[in-house]
mmCIF file of C-alpha atoms in Angstrom:
data_model
loop_
_atom_site.group_PDB
_atom_site.id
_atom_site.type_symbol
_atom_site.label_atom_id
_atom_site.label_comp_id
_atom_site.label_asym_id
_atom_site.label_seq_id
_atom_site.Cartn_x
_atom_site.Cartn_y
_atom_site.Cartn_z
ATOM 1 C CA MET A 36 -5.187 -3.464 10.536
ATOM 2 C CA ASP A 37 -6.252 -5.355 7.496
ATOM 3 C CA ILE A 38 -4.116 -6.424 4.508
ATOM 4 C CA LYS A 39 -5.074 -3.332 2.577
ATOM 5 C CA ASP A 40 -3.840 -0.953 5.215
ATOM 6 C CA ILE A 41 -0.790 -2.910 5.792
ATOM 7 C CA ASN A 42 0.067 -2.813 2.102
ATOM 8 C CA ARG A 43 -0.787 0.924 1.989
ATOM 9 C CA SER A 44 1.691 1.497 4.805
ATOM 10 C CA ILE A 45 4.610 0.003 2.781
ATOM 11 C CA VAL A 46 3.980 1.956 -0.518
ATOM 12 C CA LYS A 47 2.805 5.123 1.212
ATOM 13 C CA THR A 48 3.834 5.698 4.934
ATOM 14 C CA TYR A 49 7.166 3.868 4.559
ATOM 15 C CA ARG A 50 7.678 4.494 0.886
ATOM 16 C CA LYS A 51 10.924 6.498 1.359
ATOM 17 C CA ASN A 52 12.659 4.337 3.741
ATOM 18 C CA ILE A 53 11.433 0.796 2.675
ATOM 19 C CA PHE A 54 9.520 0.492 -0.585
ATOM 20 C CA SER A 55 11.683 2.872 -2.607
ATOM 21 C CA LYS A 56 14.911 1.345 -1.325
ATOM 22 C CA VAL A 57 13.831 -2.100 -2.460
ATOM 23 C CA ILE A 58 13.033 -0.643 -5.876
ATOM 24 C CA LYS A 59 16.482 0.980 -5.978
ATOM 25 C CA ALA A 60 18.172 -2.339 -5.091
ATOM 26 C CA VAL A 61 16.166 -4.208 -7.646
ATOM 27 C CA LYS A 62 17.114 -1.780 -10.278
ATOM 28 C CA ASP A 63 20.801 -1.126 -9.277
ATOM 29 C CA TYR A 64 21.525 -4.595 -8.777
ATOM 30 C CA ASN A 65 19.404 -6.128 -11.497
ATOM 31 C CA LEU A 66 17.795 -8.422 -8.926
ATOM 32 C CA ILE A 67 14.518 -9.151 -10.928
ATOM 33 C CA GLU A 68 14.106 -9.800 -14.586
ATOM 34 C CA ASN A 69 11.191 -10.586 -16.850
ATOM 35 C CA GLY A 70 10.309 -14.199 -16.890
ATOM 36 C CA ASP A 71 11.814 -14.769 -13.411
ATOM 37 C CA ASN A 72 10.064 -17.311 -11.051
ATOM 38 C CA ILE A 73 11.146 -16.337 -7.377
ATOM 39 C CA ALA A 74 10.714 -18.350 -4.359
ATOM 40 C CA VAL A 75 10.571 -15.969 -1.407
ATOM 41 C CA CYS A 76 11.924 -17.850 1.560
ATOM 42 C CA ILE A 77 9.985 -16.941 4.756
ATOM 43 C CA SER A 78 11.450 -17.753 8.113
ATOM 44 C CA GLY A 79 8.503 -16.346 9.995
ATOM 45 C CA GLY A 80 10.305 -13.129 11.049
ATOM 46 C CA LYS A 81 9.479 -9.550 10.302
ATOM 47 C CA ASP A 82 12.198 -9.345 7.442
ATOM 48 C CA SER A 83 11.058 -12.185 5.355
ATOM 49 C CA PHE A 84 7.329 -11.478 5.652
ATOM 50 C CA LEU A 85 7.841 -7.949 4.730
ATOM 51 C CA LEU A 86 9.848 -9.042 1.776
ATOM 52 C CA SER A 87 6.891 -11.173 0.595
ATOM 53 C CA LEU A 88 4.506 -8.265 0.743
ATOM 54 C CA ILE A 89 6.898 -5.836 -1.031
ATOM 55 C CA LEU A 90 7.524 -8.373 -3.878
ATOM 56 C CA GLU A 91 3.832 -8.946 -4.204
ATOM 57 C CA GLU A 92 3.393 -5.156 -4.590
ATOM 58 C CA ILE A 93 6.197 -5.000 -7.158
ATOM 59 C CA ARG A 94 4.746 -8.058 -9.110
ATOM 60 C CA LYS A 95 1.247 -6.377 -9.209
ATOM 61 C CA TYR A 96 2.150 -2.743 -9.944
ATOM 62 C CA GLN A 97 5.686 -2.480 -11.527
ATOM 63 C CA ASN A 98 6.541 -3.037 -15.078
ATOM 64 C CA ILE A 99 8.312 -6.322 -14.517
ATOM 65 C CA ASP A 100 6.748 -9.632 -15.591
ATOM 66 C CA PHE A 101 7.677 -12.255 -13.018
ATOM 67 C CA LYS A 102 6.046 -15.065 -10.761
ATOM 68 C CA LEU A 103 6.297 -15.536 -6.990
ATOM 69 C CA LYS A 104 6.157 -18.471 -4.749
ATOM 70 C CA HIS A 105 6.285 -18.177 -0.971
ATOM 71 C CA ILE A 106 8.018 -21.093 0.923
ATOM 72 C CA VAL A 107 8.536 -21.918 4.411
ATOM 73 C CA MET A 108 11.019 -24.570 5.608
ATOM 74 C CA ASP A 109 10.114 -25.880 9.117
ATOM 75 C CA PRO A 110 13.529 -27.113 10.544
ATOM 76 C CA GLY A 111 11.976 -28.305 13.666
ATOM 77 C CA TYR A 112 10.222 -25.168 15.054
ATOM 78 C CA ASN A 113 7.740 -25.639 18.007
ATOM 79 C CA LYS A 114 3.997 -25.618 17.434
ATOM 80 C CA GLU A 115 3.618 -22.015 18.588
ATOM 81 C CA ALA A 116 6.009 -20.639 15.958
ATOM 82 C CA ILE A 117 4.386 -22.645 13.138
ATOM 83 C CA ASP A 118 0.951 -21.553 14.259
ATOM 84 C CA LEU A 119 2.205 -17.978 14.165
ATOM 85 C CA ILE A 120 3.633 -18.302 10.818
ATOM 86 C CA LYS A 121 0.299 -19.729 9.508
ATOM 87 C CA GLU A 122 -1.588 -17.020 11.246
ATOM 88 C CA ASN A 123 0.427 -14.279 9.544
ATOM 89 C CA SER A 124 0.366 -15.936 6.054
ATOM 90 C CA LYS A 125 -3.432 -15.877 6.332
ATOM 91 C CA LEU A 126 -3.470 -12.176 7.425
ATOM 92 C CA PHE A 127 -1.140 -11.293 4.588
ATOM 93 C CA ASN A 128 -3.163 -13.288 1.866
ATOM 94 C CA LEU A 129 0.079 -15.289 1.036
ATOM 95 C CA ASP A 130 -0.280 -18.777 -0.425
ATOM 96 C CA VAL A 131 2.569 -20.394 1.408
ATOM 97 C CA HIS A 132 4.206 -23.765 0.796
ATOM 98 C CA ILE A 133 5.276 -25.134 4.155
ATOM 99 C CA PHE A 134 7.694 -28.208 4.041
ATOM 100 C CA LYS A 135 9.679 -29.955 6.726
ATOM 101 C CA SER A 136 13.309 -30.847 7.420
ATOM 102 C CA ASN A 137 15.130 -32.306 10.396
ATOM 103 C CA ILE A 138 17.972 -29.732 10.304
ATOM 104 C CA PHE A 139 17.618 -28.802 14.176
ATOM 105 C CA ASN A 140 17.863 -32.493 14.981
ATOM 106 C CA ASP A 141 20.730 -33.227 12.581
ATOM 107 C CA ILE A 142 23.057 -30.429 13.995
ATOM 108 C CA LYS A 143 22.060 -30.519 17.617
ATOM 109 C CA ASP A 144 25.539 -31.845 18.495
ATOM 110 C CA GLU A 145 27.512 -29.454 16.253
ATOM 111 C CA LYS A 146 29.952 -26.930 17.763
ATOM 112 C CA ASN A 147 28.951 -24.204 15.332
ATOM 113 C CA PRO A 148 25.327 -24.947 14.698
ATOM 114 C CA CYS A 149 24.490 -21.482 13.235
ATOM 115 C CA TYR A 150 26.958 -21.731 10.356
ATOM 116 C CA ILE A 151 25.936 -25.361 9.570
ATOM 117 C CA CYS A 152 22.242 -24.563 9.871
ATOM 118 C CA ALA A 153 22.493 -21.663 7.333
ATOM 119 C CA ARG A 154 24.339 -23.866 4.785
ATOM 120 C CA LYS A 155 21.846 -26.702 5.297
ATOM 121 C CA ARG A 156 18.775 -24.359 5.134
ATOM 122 C CA ARG A 157 20.134 -22.875 1.913
ATOM 123 C CA GLY A 158 20.307 -26.298 0.335
ATOM 124 C CA HIS A 159 16.670 -27.294 1.354
ATOM 125 C CA LEU A 160 15.422 -23.973 0.151
ATOM 126 C CA TYR A 161 17.181 -24.363 -3.286
ATOM 127 C CA ASN A 162 15.771 -27.878 -3.620
ATOM 128 C CA LYS A 163 12.185 -26.707 -2.885
ATOM 129 C CA ALA A 164 12.421 -23.787 -5.202
ATOM 130 C CA LYS A 165 13.786 -25.867 -8.002
ATOM 131 C CA GLU A 166 10.893 -28.363 -7.452
ATOM 132 C CA LEU A 167 8.485 -25.463 -7.623
ATOM 133 C CA GLY A 168 10.058 -24.412 -10.959
ATOM 134 C CA CYS A 169 11.724 -21.319 -9.605
ATOM 135 C CA ASN A 170 15.125 -19.927 -10.787
ATOM 136 C CA LYS A 171 15.758 -17.696 -7.917
ATOM 137 C CA ILE A 172 15.381 -17.511 -4.152
ATOM 138 C CA ALA A 173 14.796 -14.359 -2.289
ATOM 139 C CA LEU A 174 16.149 -13.958 1.361
ATOM 140 C CA GLY A 175 15.280 -11.166 3.913
ATOM 141 C CA HIS A 176 18.769 -10.018 4.723
ATOM 142 C CA HIS A 177 18.693 -6.250 5.236
ATOM 143 C CA PHE A 178 21.193 -3.334 5.301
ATOM 144 C CA ASP A 179 22.194 -3.957 8.986
ATOM 145 C CA ASP A 180 22.881 -7.688 8.301
ATOM 146 C CA VAL A 181 25.187 -6.656 5.583
ATOM 147 C CA ILE A 182 27.301 -4.117 7.416
ATOM 148 C CA GLU A 183 27.408 -6.224 10.544
ATOM 149 C CA THR A 184 28.765 -9.145 8.480
ATOM 150 C CA VAL A 185 31.422 -6.838 7.125
ATOM 151 C CA LEU A 186 32.766 -6.007 10.550
ATOM 152 C CA LEU A 187 32.348 -9.607 11.920
ATOM 153 C CA ASN A 188 34.603 -10.673 9.127
ATOM 154 C CA VAL A 189 37.206 -8.037 9.953
ATOM 155 C CA PHE A 190 37.163 -8.490 13.730
ATOM 156 C CA TYR A 191 36.573 -12.183 14.122
ATOM 157 C CA ALA A 192 37.775 -13.864 10.839
ATOM 158 C CA GLY A 193 40.618 -11.560 9.820
ATOM 159 C CA SER A 194 39.060 -11.034 6.426
ATOM 160 C CA PHE A 195 37.353 -8.462 4.478
ATOM 161 C CA GLY A 196 34.155 -9.666 2.833
ATOM 162 C CA SER A 197 30.444 -8.858 2.784
ATOM 163 C CA MET A 198 27.030 -10.232 1.630
ATOM 164 C CA LEU A 199 26.315 -9.577 -1.969
ATOM 165 C CA PRO A 200 22.759 -8.472 -3.137
ATOM 166 C CA LYS A 201 22.888 -11.518 -5.533
ATOM 167 C CA LEU A 202 24.962 -14.495 -6.226
ATOM 168 C CA LYS A 203 24.720 -17.669 -8.433
ATOM 169 C CA SER A 204 24.589 -20.968 -6.733
ATOM 170 C CA GLU A 205 27.514 -23.085 -6.878
ATOM 171 C CA ASN A 206 25.638 -26.316 -6.457
ATOM 172 C CA TYR A 207 22.295 -25.712 -8.185
ATOM 173 C CA GLU A 208 22.468 -24.979 -11.902
ATOM 174 C CA ASN A 209 20.786 -21.902 -13.135
ATOM 175 C CA MET A 210 19.728 -20.885 -9.685
ATOM 176 C CA GLN A 211 20.418 -17.541 -8.087
ATOM 177 C CA LEU A 212 19.910 -15.939 -4.633
ATOM 178 C CA ILE A 213 18.741 -12.339 -4.328
ATOM 179 C CA ARG A 214 18.505 -9.978 -1.383
ATOM 180 C CA PRO A 215 15.918 -7.271 -2.236
ATOM 181 C CA LEU A 216 16.162 -5.627 1.288
ATOM 182 C CA TYR A 217 19.776 -5.039 0.966
ATOM 183 C CA LEU A 218 19.393 -1.163 1.237
ATOM 184 C CA VAL A 219 16.592 -1.230 3.935
ATOM 185 C CA LYS A 220 17.664 -0.526 7.394
ATOM 186 C CA GLU A 221 16.467 -2.712 10.249
ATOM 187 C CA TYR A 222 15.330 0.391 12.275
ATOM 188 C CA ASP A 223 12.766 1.182 9.577
ATOM 189 C CA ILE A 224 11.517 -2.464 9.381
ATOM 190 C CA ILE A 225 10.861 -2.312 13.180
ATOM 191 C CA LYS A 226 9.034 0.932 12.842
ATOM 192 C CA TRP A 227 6.825 -0.513 10.153
ATOM 193 C CA THR A 228 6.224 -3.605 12.249
ATOM 194 C CA ASN A 229 5.097 -1.460 15.276
ATOM 195 C CA TYR A 230 3.044 0.834 13.088
ATOM 196 C CA ASN A 231 1.046 -2.090 12.086
ATOM 197 C CA ASN A 232 0.939 -3.724 15.443
ATOM 198 C CA LEU A 233 2.253 -6.962 14.020
ATOM 199 C CA LYS A 234 3.746 -9.933 15.800
ATOM 200 C CA PHE A 235 6.420 -12.179 14.257
ATOM 201 C CA ILE A 236 8.589 -15.006 15.538
ATOM 202 C CA ASN A 237 12.261 -13.765 16.433
ATOM 203 C CA CYS A 238 14.673 -16.688 16.249
ATOM 204 C CA ALA A 239 12.536 -19.855 16.915
ATOM 205 C CA CYS A 240 15.792 -21.967 16.811
ATOM 206 C CA THR A 241 15.993 -24.751 19.591
ATOM 207 C CA LEU A 242 19.858 -24.616 19.303
ATOM 208 C CA GLU A 243 20.601 -20.977 20.119
ATOM 209 C CA ASN A 244 24.311 -20.194 19.597
ATOM 210 C CA LYS A 245 24.962 -17.600 22.388
ATOM 211 C CA ASN A 246 28.534 -17.042 21.375
ATOM 212 C CA PHE A 247 27.652 -16.114 17.783
ATOM 213 C CA ASP A 248 24.565 -14.026 18.906
ATOM 214 C CA SER A 249 26.770 -12.058 21.481
ATOM 215 C CA LYS A 250 29.358 -11.291 18.721
ATOM 216 C CA ARG A 251 26.731 -9.978 16.353
ATOM 217 C CA LEU A 252 25.153 -7.969 19.175
ATOM 218 C CA GLU A 253 28.550 -6.705 20.078
ATOM 219 C CA ILE A 254 29.019 -5.412 16.521
ATOM 220 C CA LYS A 255 25.492 -3.912 16.319
ATOM 221 C CA ASN A 256 26.189 -1.935 19.623
ATOM 222 C CA LEU A 257 29.444 -0.765 18.368
ATOM 223 C CA ILE A 258 27.947 0.670 15.156
ATOM 224 C CA LYS A 259 25.257 2.217 17.355
ATOM 225 C CA THR A 260 27.890 3.918 19.596
ATOM 226 C CA LEU A 261 29.982 5.093 16.532
ATOM 227 C CA ARG A 262 26.829 6.460 14.895
ATOM 228 C CA GLN A 263 26.461 9.018 17.700
ATOM 229 C CA ASN A 264 29.516 10.846 16.626
ATOM 230 C CA ASN A 265 29.228 9.979 12.947
ATOM 231 C CA PRO A 266 25.742 9.565 11.657
ATOM 232 C CA SER A 267 27.057 8.350 8.310
ATOM 233 C CA ILE A 268 29.047 5.511 9.844
ATOM 234 C CA ASP A 269 26.810 2.690 8.745
ATOM 235 C CA ASN A 270 26.440 3.998 5.139
ATOM 236 C CA ASN A 271 30.306 4.533 5.040
ATOM 237 C CA ILE A 272 30.765 0.847 5.940
ATOM 238 C CA LEU A 273 28.653 -0.376 3.055
ATOM 239 C CA LYS A 274 30.311 2.154 0.682
ATOM 240 C CA SER A 275 33.736 0.727 1.665
ATOM 241 C CA THR A 276 32.779 -2.493 0.055
ATOM 242 C CA GLU A 277 32.369 -0.661 -3.174
ATOM 243 C CA ASN A 278 35.588 1.303 -3.029
ATOM 244 C CA VAL A 279 38.266 -1.403 -2.343
ATOM 245 C CA ASN A 280 41.582 -0.223 -3.717
ATOM 246 C CA LEU A 281 43.561 -3.443 -4.392
ATOM 247 C CA ASN A 282 46.714 -1.424 -4.879
ATOM 248 C CA THR A 283 46.795 -0.669 -1.232
ATOM 249 C CA LEU A 284 46.083 -4.203 0.090
ATOM 250 C CA LEU A 285 48.754 -6.828 1.289
ATOM 251 C CA GLY A 286 46.736 -9.496 -0.549
ATOM 252 C CA TYR A 287 43.458 -10.622 -1.762
ATOM 253 C CA THR A 288 41.563 -13.808 -2.716
ATOM 254 C CA LYS A 289 40.044 -14.494 -6.089
ATOM 255 C CA ASP A 290 40.015 -18.070 -6.989
ATOM 256 C CA LYS A 291 43.315 -18.195 -5.312
ATOM 257 C CA LYS A 292 45.515 -16.194 -2.881
ATOM 258 C CA HIS A 293 47.173 -13.089 -4.479
ATOM 259 C CA SER A 294 49.922 -10.959 -2.866
ATOM 260 C CA PHE A 295 50.938 -7.420 -3.552
ATOM 261 C CA LEU A 296 54.294 -8.793 -4.256
ATOM 262 C CA ASP A 297 53.002 -10.723 -7.386
ATOM 263 C CA ASP A 298 53.098 -7.560 -9.499
ATOM 264 C CA TYR A 299 55.830 -5.724 -7.435
#
């Protein structure tokens, strides 16, 4: 398929399950505003490349005046991964800014490389975005990432927390992070990928954390099992993050720790 067919599949074939859900997230969470200059952060996977294509469609045809930059941070990928990223960027007619970092080398001896890698990546991406004159970075986290994070926090961190569709950077003034794929399910992204016969890198990390991966896979499989008896289970997990009743909780954290006894 050429780029016209690929773009058409987004706005036509997968309009209901992908494109319209991004439009809904953009409107409901006020993710994109007139005058924004957004750096779309491409990892090389299906999610971030799809995000780039969708935001280009929105920029061209929706009634919002904003600019886009597409950036790729190379944290130490092998040559095959970088070549595939370049190949897909050319296929999608994306003007991509590729820059290097030494993250993989810097964290190779860490016990929890995934967590540290994510934090370091975020910093490098904010820096590059700011250098390019952007005020927002867009990441490719999708619906499944969000609800899996909720359950990972409950089961393995003893906390209730989620990914937000947008947040202000604590360390980079006037910078925000947005997640336009927030309502898009991974199943539909995979279907779109297969429909167009596209090939992307999965995780090209050379420091794979099997313990973290197995926990996320465990949660993914648990949701899949629960969905067999309750098809609404994944939607309800997300909905639970909108309907937290503080009056029924033993405690919560906002700037500091609060107890139900504080106002008893």
